XYZ file of C-alpha atoms in Angstrom:
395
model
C 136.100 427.498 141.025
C 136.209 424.919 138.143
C 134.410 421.721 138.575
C 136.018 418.706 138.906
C 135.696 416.921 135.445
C 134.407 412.998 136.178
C 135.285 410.548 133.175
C 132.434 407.643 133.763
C 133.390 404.157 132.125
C 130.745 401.654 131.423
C 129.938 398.714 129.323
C 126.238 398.987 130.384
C 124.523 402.126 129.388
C 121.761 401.479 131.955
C 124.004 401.847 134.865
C 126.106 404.809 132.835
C 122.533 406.982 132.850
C 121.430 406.361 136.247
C 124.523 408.005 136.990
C 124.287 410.303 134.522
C 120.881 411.560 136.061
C 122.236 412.093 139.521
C 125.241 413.773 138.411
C 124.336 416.057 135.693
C 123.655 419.174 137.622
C 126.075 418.850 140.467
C 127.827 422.055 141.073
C 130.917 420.656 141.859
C 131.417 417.706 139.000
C 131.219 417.910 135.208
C 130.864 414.262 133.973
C 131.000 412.683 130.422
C 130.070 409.210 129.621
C 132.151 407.205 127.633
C 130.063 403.111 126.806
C 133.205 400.610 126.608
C 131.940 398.317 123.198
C 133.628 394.806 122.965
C 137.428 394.495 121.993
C 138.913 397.215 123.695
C 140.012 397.103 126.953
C 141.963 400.665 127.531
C 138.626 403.234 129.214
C 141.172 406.098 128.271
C 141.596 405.154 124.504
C 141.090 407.969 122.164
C 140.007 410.231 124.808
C 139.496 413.912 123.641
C 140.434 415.181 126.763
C 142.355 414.050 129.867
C 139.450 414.103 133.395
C 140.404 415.413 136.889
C 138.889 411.863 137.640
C 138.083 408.314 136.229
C 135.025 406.444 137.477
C 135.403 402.800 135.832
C 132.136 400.761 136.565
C 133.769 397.309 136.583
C 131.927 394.188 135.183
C 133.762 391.150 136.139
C 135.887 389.366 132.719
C 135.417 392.735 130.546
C 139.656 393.599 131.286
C 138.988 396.936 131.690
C 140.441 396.810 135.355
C 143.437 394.583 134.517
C 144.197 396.900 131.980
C 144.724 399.657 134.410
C 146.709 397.615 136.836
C 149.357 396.446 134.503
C 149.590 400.248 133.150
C 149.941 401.886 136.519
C 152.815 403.675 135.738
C 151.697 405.165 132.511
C 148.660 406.587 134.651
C 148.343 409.561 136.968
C 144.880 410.069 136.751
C 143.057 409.995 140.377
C 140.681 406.319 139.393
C 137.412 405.253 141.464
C 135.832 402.221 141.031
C 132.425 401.018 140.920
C 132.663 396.870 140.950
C 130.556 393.960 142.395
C 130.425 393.804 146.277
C 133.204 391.810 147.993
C 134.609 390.506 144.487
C 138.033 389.966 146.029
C 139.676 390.070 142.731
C 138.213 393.710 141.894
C 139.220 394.868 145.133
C 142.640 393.217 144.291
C 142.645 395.091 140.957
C 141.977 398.301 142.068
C 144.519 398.491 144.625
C 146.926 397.510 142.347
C 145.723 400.025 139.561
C 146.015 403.005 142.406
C 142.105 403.221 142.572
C 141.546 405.698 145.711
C 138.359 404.225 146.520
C 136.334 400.574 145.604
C 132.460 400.923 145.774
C 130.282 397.945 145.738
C 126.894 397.589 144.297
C 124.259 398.593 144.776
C 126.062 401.901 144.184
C 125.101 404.143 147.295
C 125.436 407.827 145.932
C 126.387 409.570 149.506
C 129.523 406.961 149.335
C 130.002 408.017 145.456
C 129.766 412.148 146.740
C 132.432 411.388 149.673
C 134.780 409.752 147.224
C 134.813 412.038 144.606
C 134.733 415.259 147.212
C 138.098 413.001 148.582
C 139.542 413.505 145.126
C 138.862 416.949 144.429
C 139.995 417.181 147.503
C 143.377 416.105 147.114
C 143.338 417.283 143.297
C 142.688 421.174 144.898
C 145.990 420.335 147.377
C 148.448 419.369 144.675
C 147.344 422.196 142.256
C 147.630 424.526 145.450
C 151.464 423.222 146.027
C 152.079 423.039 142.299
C 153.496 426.186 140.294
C 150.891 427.971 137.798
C 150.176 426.845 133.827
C 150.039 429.912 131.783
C 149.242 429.353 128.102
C 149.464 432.252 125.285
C 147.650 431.805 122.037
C 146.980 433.692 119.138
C 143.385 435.129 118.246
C 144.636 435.323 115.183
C 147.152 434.263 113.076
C 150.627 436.370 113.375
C 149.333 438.658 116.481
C 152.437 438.232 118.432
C 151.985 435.354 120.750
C 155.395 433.633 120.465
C 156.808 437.486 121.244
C 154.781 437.916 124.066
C 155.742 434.280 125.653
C 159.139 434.729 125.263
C 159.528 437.992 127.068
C 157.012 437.044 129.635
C 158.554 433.714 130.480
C 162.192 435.870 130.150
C 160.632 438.893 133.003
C 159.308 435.915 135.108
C 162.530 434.337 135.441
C 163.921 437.473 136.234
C 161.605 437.061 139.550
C 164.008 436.870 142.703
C 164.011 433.072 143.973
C 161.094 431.999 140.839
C 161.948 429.101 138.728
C 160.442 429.089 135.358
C 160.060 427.103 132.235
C 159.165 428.268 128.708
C 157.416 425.149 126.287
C 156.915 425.463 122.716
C 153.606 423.180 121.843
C 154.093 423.968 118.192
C 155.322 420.746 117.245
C 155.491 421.413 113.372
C 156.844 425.131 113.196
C 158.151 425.914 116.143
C 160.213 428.514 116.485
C 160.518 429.929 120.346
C 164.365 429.496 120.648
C 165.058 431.770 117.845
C 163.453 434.287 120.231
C 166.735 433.463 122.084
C 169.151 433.039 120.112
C 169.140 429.426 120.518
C 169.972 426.206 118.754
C 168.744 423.331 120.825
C 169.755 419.695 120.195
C 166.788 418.354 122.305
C 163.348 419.483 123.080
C 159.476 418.220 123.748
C 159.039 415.300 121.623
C 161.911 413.850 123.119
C 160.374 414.449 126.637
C 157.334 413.072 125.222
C 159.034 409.828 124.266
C 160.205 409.630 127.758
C 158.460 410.882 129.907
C 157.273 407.631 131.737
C 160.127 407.547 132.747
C 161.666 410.820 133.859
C 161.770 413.143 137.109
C 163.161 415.791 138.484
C 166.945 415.125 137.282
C 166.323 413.743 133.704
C 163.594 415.923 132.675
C 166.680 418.583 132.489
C 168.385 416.525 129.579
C 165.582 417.556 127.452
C 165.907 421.805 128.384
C 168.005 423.992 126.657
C 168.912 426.719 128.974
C 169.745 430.449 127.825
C 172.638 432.543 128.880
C 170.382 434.487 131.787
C 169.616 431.120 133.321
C 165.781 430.799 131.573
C 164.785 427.218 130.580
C 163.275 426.518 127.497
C 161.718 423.115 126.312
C 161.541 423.700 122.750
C 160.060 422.222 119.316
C 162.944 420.836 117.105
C 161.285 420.714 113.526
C 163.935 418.350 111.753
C 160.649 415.599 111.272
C 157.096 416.068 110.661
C 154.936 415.452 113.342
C 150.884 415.759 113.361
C 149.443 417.025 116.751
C 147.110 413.962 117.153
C 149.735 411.336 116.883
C 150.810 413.067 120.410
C 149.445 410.775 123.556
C 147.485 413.218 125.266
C 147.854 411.002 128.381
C 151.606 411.769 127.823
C 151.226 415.338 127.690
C 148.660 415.682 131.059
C 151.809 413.405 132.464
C 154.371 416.405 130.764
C 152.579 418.951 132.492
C 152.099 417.954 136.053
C 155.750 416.780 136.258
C 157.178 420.041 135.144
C 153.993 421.975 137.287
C 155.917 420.055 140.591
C 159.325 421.943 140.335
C 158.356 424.773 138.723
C 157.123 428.338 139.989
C 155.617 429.198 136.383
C 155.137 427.025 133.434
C 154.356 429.608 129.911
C 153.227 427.677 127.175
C 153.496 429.170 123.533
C 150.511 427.200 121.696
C 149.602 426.911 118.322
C 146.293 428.801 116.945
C 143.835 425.523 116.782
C 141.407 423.348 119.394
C 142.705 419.636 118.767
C 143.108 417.182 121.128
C 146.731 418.455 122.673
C 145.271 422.157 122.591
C 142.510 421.020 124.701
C 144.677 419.166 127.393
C 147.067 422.528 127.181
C 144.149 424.910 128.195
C 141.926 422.756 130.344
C 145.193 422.450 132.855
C 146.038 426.348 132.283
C 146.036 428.548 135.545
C 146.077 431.431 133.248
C 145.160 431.783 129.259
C 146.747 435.085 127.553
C 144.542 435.425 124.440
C 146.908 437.444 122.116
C 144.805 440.462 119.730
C 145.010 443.234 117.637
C 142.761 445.592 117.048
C 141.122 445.305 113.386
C 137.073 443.247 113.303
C 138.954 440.315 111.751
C 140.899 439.930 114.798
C 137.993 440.345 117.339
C 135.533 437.971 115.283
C 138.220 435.590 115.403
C 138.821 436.424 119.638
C 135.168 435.966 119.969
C 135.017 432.732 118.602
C 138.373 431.629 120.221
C 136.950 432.702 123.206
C 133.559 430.575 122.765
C 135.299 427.091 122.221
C 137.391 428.003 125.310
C 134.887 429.096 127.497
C 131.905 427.244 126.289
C 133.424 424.226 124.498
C 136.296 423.151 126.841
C 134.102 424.236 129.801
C 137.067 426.748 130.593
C 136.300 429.648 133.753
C 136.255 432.942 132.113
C 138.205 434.535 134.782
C 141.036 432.161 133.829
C 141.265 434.319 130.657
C 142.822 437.519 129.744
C 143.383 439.699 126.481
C 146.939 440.839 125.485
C 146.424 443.670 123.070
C 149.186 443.187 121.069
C 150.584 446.402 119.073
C 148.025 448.767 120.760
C 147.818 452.190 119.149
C 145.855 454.943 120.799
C 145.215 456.276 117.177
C 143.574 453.158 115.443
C 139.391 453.557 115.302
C 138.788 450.348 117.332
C 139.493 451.268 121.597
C 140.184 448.997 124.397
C 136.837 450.007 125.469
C 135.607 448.458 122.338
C 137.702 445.439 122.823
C 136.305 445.115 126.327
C 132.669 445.418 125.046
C 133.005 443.078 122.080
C 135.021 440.746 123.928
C 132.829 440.595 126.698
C 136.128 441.039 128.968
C 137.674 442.976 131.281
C 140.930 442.103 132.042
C 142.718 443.713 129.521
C 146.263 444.543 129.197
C 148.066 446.924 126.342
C 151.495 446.430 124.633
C 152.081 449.492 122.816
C 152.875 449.111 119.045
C 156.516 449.632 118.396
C 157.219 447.763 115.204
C 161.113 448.553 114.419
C 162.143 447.723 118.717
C 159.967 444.375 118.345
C 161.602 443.597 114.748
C 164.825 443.934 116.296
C 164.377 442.502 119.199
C 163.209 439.098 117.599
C 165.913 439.277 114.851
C 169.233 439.645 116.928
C 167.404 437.107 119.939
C 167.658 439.463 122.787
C 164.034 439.690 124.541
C 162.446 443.416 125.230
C 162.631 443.042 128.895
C 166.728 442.461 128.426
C 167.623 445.332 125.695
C 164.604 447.966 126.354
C 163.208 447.171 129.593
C 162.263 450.969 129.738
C 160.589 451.336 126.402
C 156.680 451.609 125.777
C 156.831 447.557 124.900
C 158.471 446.764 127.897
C 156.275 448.690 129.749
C 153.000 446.704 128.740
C 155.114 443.539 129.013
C 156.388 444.405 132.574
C 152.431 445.373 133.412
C 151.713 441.965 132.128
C 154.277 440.135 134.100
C 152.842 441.876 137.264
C 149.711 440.583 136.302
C 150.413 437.289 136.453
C 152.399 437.634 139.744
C 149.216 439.271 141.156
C 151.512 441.899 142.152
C 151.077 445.702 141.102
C 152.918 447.180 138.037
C 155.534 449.907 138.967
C 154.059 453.335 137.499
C 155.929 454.769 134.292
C 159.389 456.825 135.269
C 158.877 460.189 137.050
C 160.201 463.041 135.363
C 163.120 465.408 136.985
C 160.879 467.490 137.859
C 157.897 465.776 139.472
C 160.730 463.663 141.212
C 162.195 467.000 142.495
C 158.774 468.385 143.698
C 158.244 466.655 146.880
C 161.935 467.204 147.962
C 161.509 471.128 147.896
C 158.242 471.118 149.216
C 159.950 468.939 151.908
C 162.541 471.376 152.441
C 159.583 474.767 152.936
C 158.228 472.659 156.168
């Protein structure tokens, strides 16, 4: 299981590494310090990545507290203070900032363990109720992930009583509807803009829904925009919303770490890292693999390899994959260039047009994957289907 990542917030450094010390080997938390230095007021500002949990230590004046009462509603993130003992107008504070818990000083560290065992707690509940995150990335640049996110978000839909969603993160090139067919007149920035705002009901105004019923929030490219001008806050926010009313959320997202890649994949359920198989596409994997596992602090077993246009015939073997890789849960999509080409071209996804083909094979296999279901074995022939009928008919 992941641990539970702890944001600490401090203007004094000595307090930050006591806590530091007692917290830095705890199975269950992952903490990063962040030292508040005079003129800013906002502990979340500039944040590389959104925490599970924020632990303000609260020194009375500095505004860091009234900062995250008057901003409430901009804020999901699960908030535990640390303040002066019976300061009524911390304890005030926190309430109204949504802090779950208020711990005087002296800190006592049992009280700090129950409170932040409390949140993960309740984190471990809503991710439990919530549907699952799976992202799909390229290892490499043009290995097929937008292809396979389309057709797995298309056979997941195709679940009986499973509601799904299909985002496009690329905010500059994006390019998921034409998977589709599509032409939408809304899509993610929008929902960005808004999404303070929205539920259930709006959040709809901002999907573009395909003729089989699949709902995709996609990335209109008629402006520019750069990846870090995109509130990461706002995105974590995105996420969870759609993650309430939604079986399956697939993410198509853009080859690179920044700051929304890392929100993306930190929150993931499931990360399909799309390869082929050539040594520029595994030394590429195994690096992609390193700043997701290592860097972001990522499970392993969150992570699976798509081998994207898998030929039986190239030099380089699954088995190889696996043992480069360091992986084992593979899964193959056979190579069929001209079915794929067309596929993409006229908008009709694999699992609608050739649901029986080699490709739609690996992508069904794929879909059952993520289901935690078994794939359905390949078609019988006539005649092993017609073997256990006559032997049936010798008894």
């Amino acid at each position: 299981m992941a641990r539970t990542r702890i944001l600490l917030v401090s203007r004094s450094s000595v307090i930050a590494k006591d806590i530091e010390d007692k917290l830095r080997d705890h199975p269950r938390y992952k903490l990063t310090t962040r030292i508040v230095s005079n003129g800013h007021v906002d502990p979340l500002a500039d944040v590389a990545s959104v925490p599970d949990v924020l632990l303000l230590h609260c020194i009375t004046g500095s505004g860091e507290l009234q900062h995250l009462a008057d901003t409430r509603s901009a804020n999901s993130i699960p908030l535990i203070v640390l303040g002066p003992a019976s300061n009524a107008d911390a304890m005030r504070l926190s309430m109204q900032a949504g802090a779950s818990d208020y711990l005087g000083s002296p800190l006592d560290m049992d009280e700090l363990y129950a409170a932040l065992d409390r949140v993960a707690m309740h984190i471990q509940v809503e991710k439990n109720q919530a549907g699952q995150l799976v992202t799909i990335l390229n290892s490499r640049g043009g290995s097929g992930a937008s292809f396979v996110a389309a057709n797995l978000a298309f056979g997941l839909h195709g679940v009986a009583d499973t509601h799904s969603l299909l985002i496009d993160f690329d905010l500059q090139f994006g390019g998921l509807s034409r998977y589709f067919d599509l032409n939408p007149k809304h899509g993610i920035i929008e929902a960005l803009d808004a999404v303070e705002e929205m539920d259930e009901i709006s959040a709809e105004s901002y999907v573009t829904h395909h003729e089989s019923g699949l709902r995709l929030l996609a990335a209109c490219t008629d402006s520019l925009l750069i990846s870090n001008e995109v509130s990461v806050e706002r995105v974590d926010s995105l996420l969870r919303m759609f993650l309430k009313h939604n079986d399956y959320l697939v993410v198509d997202l853009p080859r690179r770490i920044d700051l929304l890649g890392a929100t993306v994949l930190e929150s993931s359920h499931r990360i399909l890292l799309v390869v082929q198989q050539s040594l520029s596409h595994l030394h590429d994997a195994t690096r992609m693999i390193r700043l997701i596992t290592n860097e972001l602090g990522v499970p392993s077993d969150r992570l699976t390899v798509v081998v994207n246009r898998h030929n039986k015939k190239l030099l380089i073997e699954s088995a190889d994959i696996r043992q480069a890789l360091k992986v084992d849960d593979i899964v193959e999509i056979p190579n069929h260039y001209g079915l794929v080409t067309e596929s993409i071209d006229t908008g009709k996804p694999i699992l609608d047009k050739a649901k029986s083909s080699s490709v739609g094979r690996g992508l069904a296999e794929l879909q059952a994957r993520i289901c935690g279901i078994e794939a359905s074995s390949e078609p019988q022939s006539i005649l092993e289907r017609a073997i256990p009928s006559l032997l049936r008919r010798t008894q």
